[in-house]
PDB file of C-alpha atoms and ligand atoms in Angstrom:
ATOM      1  CA  MET A 201     -80.645-118.519 126.466  1.00 82.00           C
ATOM      2  CA  TYR A 202     -77.329-117.248 125.874  1.00 90.00           C
ATOM      3  CA  SER A 203     -75.519-114.580 125.932  1.00 93.00           C
ATOM      4  CA  GLU A 204     -73.432-112.340 122.914  1.00 93.00           C
ATOM      5  CA  LYS A 205     -70.593-113.190 123.479  1.00 95.00           C
ATOM      6  CA  GLU A 206     -71.354-117.010 123.698  1.00 95.00           C
ATOM      7  CA  ILE A 207     -72.692-116.739 119.950  1.00 96.00           C
ATOM      8  CA  GLU A 208     -69.821-114.540 119.481  1.00 96.00           C
ATOM      9  CA  GLU A 209     -68.057-117.151 120.270  1.00 95.00           C
ATOM     10  CA  ARG A 210     -69.586-119.845 118.562  1.00 95.00           C
ATOM     11  CA  LEU A 211     -69.020-117.780 115.265  1.00 96.00           C
ATOM     12  CA  SER A 212     -65.534-116.805 115.611  1.00 96.00           C
ATOM     13  CA  GLU A 213     -64.727-120.600 116.256  1.00 93.00           C
ATOM     14  CA  ARG A 214     -65.730-120.924 113.045  1.00 94.00           C
ATOM     15  CA  ASN A 215     -64.216-118.339 111.037  1.00 95.00           C
ATOM     16  CA  ILE A 216     -67.068-116.545 111.095  1.00 97.00           C
ATOM     17  CA  ARG A 217     -67.182-112.722 111.779  1.00 97.00           C
ATOM     18  CA  PRO A 218     -69.761-112.628 113.659  1.00 97.00           C
ATOM     19  CA  THR A 219     -72.275-109.892 112.742  1.00 97.00           C
ATOM     20  CA  ALA A 220     -75.520-109.104 113.517  1.00 96.00           C
ATOM     21  CA  ILE A 221     -77.570-111.528 111.408  1.00 96.00           C
ATOM     22  CA  ARG A 222     -75.157-114.089 111.975  1.00 97.00           C
ATOM     23  CA  ILE A 223     -75.389-113.632 115.966  1.00 97.00           C
ATOM     24  CA  LEU A 224     -79.516-113.517 115.079  1.00 96.00           C
ATOM     25  CA  VAL A 225     -79.661-115.906 112.665  1.00 97.00           C
ATOM     26  CA  LEU A 226     -77.122-118.454 115.277  1.00 97.00           C
ATOM     27  CA  ARG A 227     -79.219-117.007 118.452  1.00 96.00           C
ATOM     28  CA  LYS A 228     -82.396-118.612 116.493  1.00 95.00           C
ATOM     29  CA  MET A 229     -81.225-121.778 115.660  1.00 96.00           C
ATOM     30  CA  LEU A 230     -79.875-122.448 118.761  1.00 95.00           C
ATOM     31  CA  GLU A 231     -82.992-121.606 120.734  1.00 94.00           C
ATOM     32  CA  MET A 232     -85.145-124.724 118.692  1.00 92.00           C
ATOM     33  CA  ASN A 233     -84.510-128.233 119.042  1.00 90.00           C
ATOM     34  CA  GLN A 234     -80.578-128.787 118.154  1.00 88.00           C
ATOM     35  CA  ASP A 235     -81.777-132.351 117.665  1.00 91.00           C
ATOM     36  CA  GLU A 236     -83.626-131.477 115.213  1.00 94.00           C
ATOM     37  CA  ALA A 237     -83.140-130.475 111.684  1.00 95.00           C
ATOM     38  CA  PHE A 238     -85.139-126.858 109.672  1.00 96.00           C
ATOM     39  CA  SER A 239     -85.537-126.161 106.888  1.00 95.00           C
ATOM     40  CA  LEU A 240     -84.342-122.302 104.842  1.00 95.00           C
ATOM     41  CA  LEU A 241     -88.800-121.844 105.276  1.00 94.00           C
ATOM     42  CA  ASP A 242     -88.227-123.403 108.922  1.00 94.00           C
ATOM     43  CA  LEU A 243     -86.045-120.318 109.427  1.00 95.00           C
ATOM     44  CA  GLU A 244     -87.597-117.556 107.184  1.00 95.00           C
ATOM     45  CA  ASN A 245     -90.610-118.420 109.367  1.00 95.00           C
ATOM     46  CA  ARG A 246     -88.838-117.453 112.395  1.00 94.00           C
ATOM     47  CA  LEU A 247     -87.071-115.242 111.643  1.00 94.00           C
ATOM     48  CA  ASP A 248     -89.071-112.943 109.617  1.00 88.00           C
ATOM     49  CA  THR A 249     -87.098-109.713 110.379  1.00 91.00           C
ATOM     50  CA  ILE A 250     -84.081-111.565 108.088  1.00 94.00           C
ATOM     51  CA  ASP A 251     -85.284-111.617 104.136  1.00 93.00           C
ATOM     52  CA  LYS A 252     -85.194-114.674 102.034  1.00 93.00           C
ATOM     53  CA  SER A 253     -82.011-114.219 100.367  1.00 96.00           C
ATOM     54  CA  THR A 254     -79.572-112.410 103.269  1.00 96.00           C
ATOM     55  CA  LEU A 255     -80.531-115.643 104.856  1.00 96.00           C
ATOM     56  CA  PHE A 256     -79.690-118.328 102.887  1.00 96.00           C
ATOM     57  CA  ARG A 257     -76.293-116.799 102.922  1.00 97.00           C
ATOM     58  CA  THR A 258     -76.059-116.788 106.002  1.00 97.00           C
ATOM     59  CA  LEU A 259     -76.693-120.525 106.501  1.00 96.00           C
ATOM     60  CA  THR A 260     -74.821-120.950 102.642  1.00 96.00           C
ATOM     61  CA  LEU A 261     -71.400-119.274 104.748  1.00 97.00           C
ATOM     62  CA  PHE A 262     -72.950-121.663 107.929  1.00 96.00           C
ATOM     63  CA  HIS A 263     -72.671-124.128 105.954  1.00 93.00           C
ATOM     64  CA  ASP A 264     -69.337-123.824 104.439  1.00 91.00           C
ATOM     65  CA  ASN A 265     -67.773-122.551 107.824  1.00 92.00           C
ATOM     66  CA  LEU A 266     -69.162-126.149 109.137  1.00 89.00           C
ATOM     67  CA  LEU A 267     -71.529-124.700 111.826  1.00 93.00           C
ATOM     68  CA  VAL A 268     -73.610-126.364 110.757  1.00 93.00           C
ATOM     69  CA  HIS A 269     -74.683-129.010 107.363  1.00 91.00           C
ATOM     70  CA  SER A 270     -76.942-130.522 105.564  1.00 91.00           C
ATOM     71  CA  ILE A 271     -79.363-132.838 105.025  1.00 92.00           C
ATOM     72  CA  ASP A 272     -81.548-134.548 101.495  1.00 91.00           C
ATOM     73  CA  ASP A 273     -84.242-136.009 103.781  1.00 91.00           C
ATOM     74  CA  GLY A 274     -85.997-136.843 101.205  1.00 87.00           C
ATOM     75  CA  SER A 275     -89.131-134.478 100.960  1.00 87.00           C
ATOM     76  CA  GLY A 276     -87.625-131.222  98.643  1.00 90.00           C
ATOM     77  CA  SER A 277     -86.518-128.475 100.516  1.00 91.00           C
ATOM     78  CA  ILE A 278     -82.542-129.256 101.913  1.00 93.00           C
ATOM     79  CA  LYS A 279     -82.879-129.278 105.723  1.00 95.00           C
ATOM     80  CA  TYR A 280     -80.086-127.844 108.493  1.00 94.00           C
ATOM     81  CA  SER A 281     -78.764-128.748 111.462  1.00 94.00           C
ATOM     82  CA  LEU A 282     -76.490-127.326 113.894  1.00 92.00           C
ATOM     83  CA  CYS A 283     -73.329-129.193 114.444  1.00 89.00           C
ATOM     84  CA  LYS A 284     -72.077-129.981 117.667  1.00 83.00           C
ATOM     85  CA  ARG A 285     -69.975-127.493 119.287  1.00 80.00           C
ATOM     86  CA  GLY A 286     -65.924-129.301 118.286  1.00 71.00           C
ATOM     87  CA  CYS A 287     -67.269-131.480 115.949  1.00 71.00           C
ATOM     88  CA  GLU A 288     -64.999-132.446 113.206  1.00 65.00           C
ATOM     89  CA  CYS A 289     -67.552-133.892 111.108  1.00 61.00           C
ATOM     90  CA  PHE A 290     -65.813-132.340 107.808  1.00 55.00           C
ATOM     91  CA  GLY A 291     -68.248-130.780 106.004  1.00 48.00           C
ATOM     92  CA  GLU A 292     -71.454-133.302 105.292  1.00 57.00           C
ATOM     93  CA  ALA A 293     -72.392-135.222 108.645  1.00 61.00           C
ATOM     94  CA  SER A 294     -70.702-138.231 109.566  1.00 80.00           C
ATOM     95  CA  HIS A 295     -74.419-139.517 111.832  1.00 89.00           C
ATOM     96  CA  VAL A 296     -77.676-140.904 110.789  1.00 91.00           C
ATOM     97  CA  HIS A 297     -80.673-139.021 110.228  1.00 93.00           C
ATOM     98  CA  PHE A 298     -84.646-140.118 110.783  1.00 96.00           C
ATOM     99  CA  SER A 299     -87.177-138.170 109.101  1.00 96.00           C
ATOM    100  CA  CYS A 300     -90.826-138.672 110.493  1.00 96.00           C
ATOM    101  CA  THR A 301     -93.280-139.598 107.442  1.00 95.00           C
ATOM    102  CA  LEU A 302     -96.063-138.396 110.179  1.00 95.00           C
ATOM    103  CA  CYS A 303     -94.834-134.392 111.705  1.00 95.00           C
ATOM    104  CA  HIS A 304     -92.047-134.415 109.069  1.00 93.00           C
ATOM    105  CA  ARG A 305     -89.992-133.629 111.412  1.00 95.00           C
ATOM    106  CA  THR A 306     -86.705-134.054 110.790  1.00 96.00           C
ATOM    107  CA  PHE A 307     -83.920-135.204 113.639  1.00 95.00           C
ATOM    108  CA  CYS A 308     -80.023-135.798 114.269  1.00 93.00           C
ATOM    109  CA  PHE A 309     -78.895-138.355 115.532  1.00 92.00           C
ATOM    110  CA  GLU A 310     -75.340-137.591 116.545  1.00 87.00           C
ATOM    111  CA  LYS A 311     -74.414-140.417 118.815  1.00 87.00           C
ATOM    112  CA  ILE A 312     -75.040-142.720 115.400  1.00 89.00           C
ATOM    113  CA  ALA A 313     -71.903-142.709 113.276  1.00 85.00           C
ATOM    114  CA  ILE A 314     -72.868-143.733 110.332  1.00 84.00           C
ATOM    115  CA  PRO A 315     -70.829-147.074 109.567  1.00 81.00           C
ATOM    116  CA  ARG A 316     -68.118-147.542 107.575  1.00 80.00           C
ATOM    117  CA  ILE A 317     -68.430-148.321 104.365  1.00 82.00           C
ATOM    118  CA  ASP A 318     -65.968-150.099 101.543  1.00 88.00           C
ATOM    119  CA  LEU A 319     -65.693-149.209  98.219  1.00 91.00           C
ATOM    120  CA  PRO A 320     -65.598-150.918  95.190  1.00 95.00           C
ATOM    121  CA  VAL A 321     -61.643-148.969  94.323  1.00 95.00           C
ATOM    122  CA  GLY A 322     -61.716-146.704  92.303  1.00 95.00           C
ATOM    123  CA  PHE A 323     -64.593-145.285  94.349  1.00 93.00           C
ATOM    124  CA  SER A 324     -64.167-142.416  96.393  1.00 86.00           C
ATOM    125  CA  TYR A 325     -66.031-140.972  99.520  1.00 79.00           C
ATOM    126  CA  GLU A 326     -67.442-137.333  99.875  1.00 78.00           C
ATOM    127  CA  SER A 327     -70.233-136.867 102.123  1.00 76.00           C
ATOM    128  CA  ALA A 328     -73.010-139.447 102.947  1.00 79.00           C
ATOM    129  CA  ASN A 329     -76.289-139.342 102.806  1.00 83.00           C
ATOM    130  CA  PHE A 330     -77.908-141.226 105.810  1.00 89.00           C
ATOM    131  CA  VAL A 331     -82.019-140.870 106.545  1.00 93.00           C
ATOM    132  CA  PHE A 332     -84.134-143.148 108.109  1.00 94.00           C
ATOM    133  CA  LYS A 333     -88.159-142.803 107.222  1.00 96.00           C
ATOM    134  CA  GLY A 334     -90.396-144.240 110.303  1.00 96.00           C
ATOM    135  CA  VAL A 335     -92.500-142.546 112.986  1.00 97.00           C
ATOM    136  CA  CYS A 336     -90.769-140.152 115.810  1.00 97.00           C
ATOM    137  CA  SER A 337     -91.158-141.122 118.828  1.00 95.00           C
ATOM    138  CA  VAL A 338     -93.285-138.213 119.947  1.00 94.00           C
ATOM    139  CA  CYS A 339     -96.206-139.393 116.716  1.00 96.00           C
ATOM    140  CA  SER A 340     -95.451-143.348 118.746  1.00 95.00           C
ATOM    141  CA  ARG A 341     -96.671-142.030 121.459  1.00 92.00           C
ATOM    142  CA  SER A 342     -99.445-139.804 120.551  1.00 88.00           C
ATOM    143  CA  GLN A 343    -100.837-143.006 118.215  1.00 78.00           C
ATOM    144  CA  LYS A 344    -102.186-144.829 120.861  1.00 68.00           C
TER     145      LYS A 344
HETATM  146 ZN1   ZN B 648     -93.197-137.620 113.797  1.00 85.16          ZN
HETATM  147 ZN1   ZN B 649     -77.470-134.130 111.899  1.00 85.16          ZN
END
């Protein structure tokens, strides 16, 4: 369990002023699997006291302040995942993601960095979206 103080600290670390809503959203994200990414709809279903536009604004703020990163896993909805404490991925994720074709969950592989790629002259890098597709460990266990 996370204390109010811990959650406020996580917000202030990223220069986000702690408000009741922001604390509530971050608490929920901390309680969910932190190695997984969730869509706006997933979060909305778990936070039914917050209306969708407030939730979206809160997530956008979290994203702009590098508290969460976003992943486009090709499912049609952007997924969000908490950044690890002290992580310095500038803006977009610097690590690999995995999208399970059976349970449709998206996982963060924080320990696997996106390889550096030398782009042709004149191209500058802003963000990368590195998503593997396949069967996750939970689904492959239950397939046997
Ligand atoms: Zn799966
Ligand atoms: Zn991630």
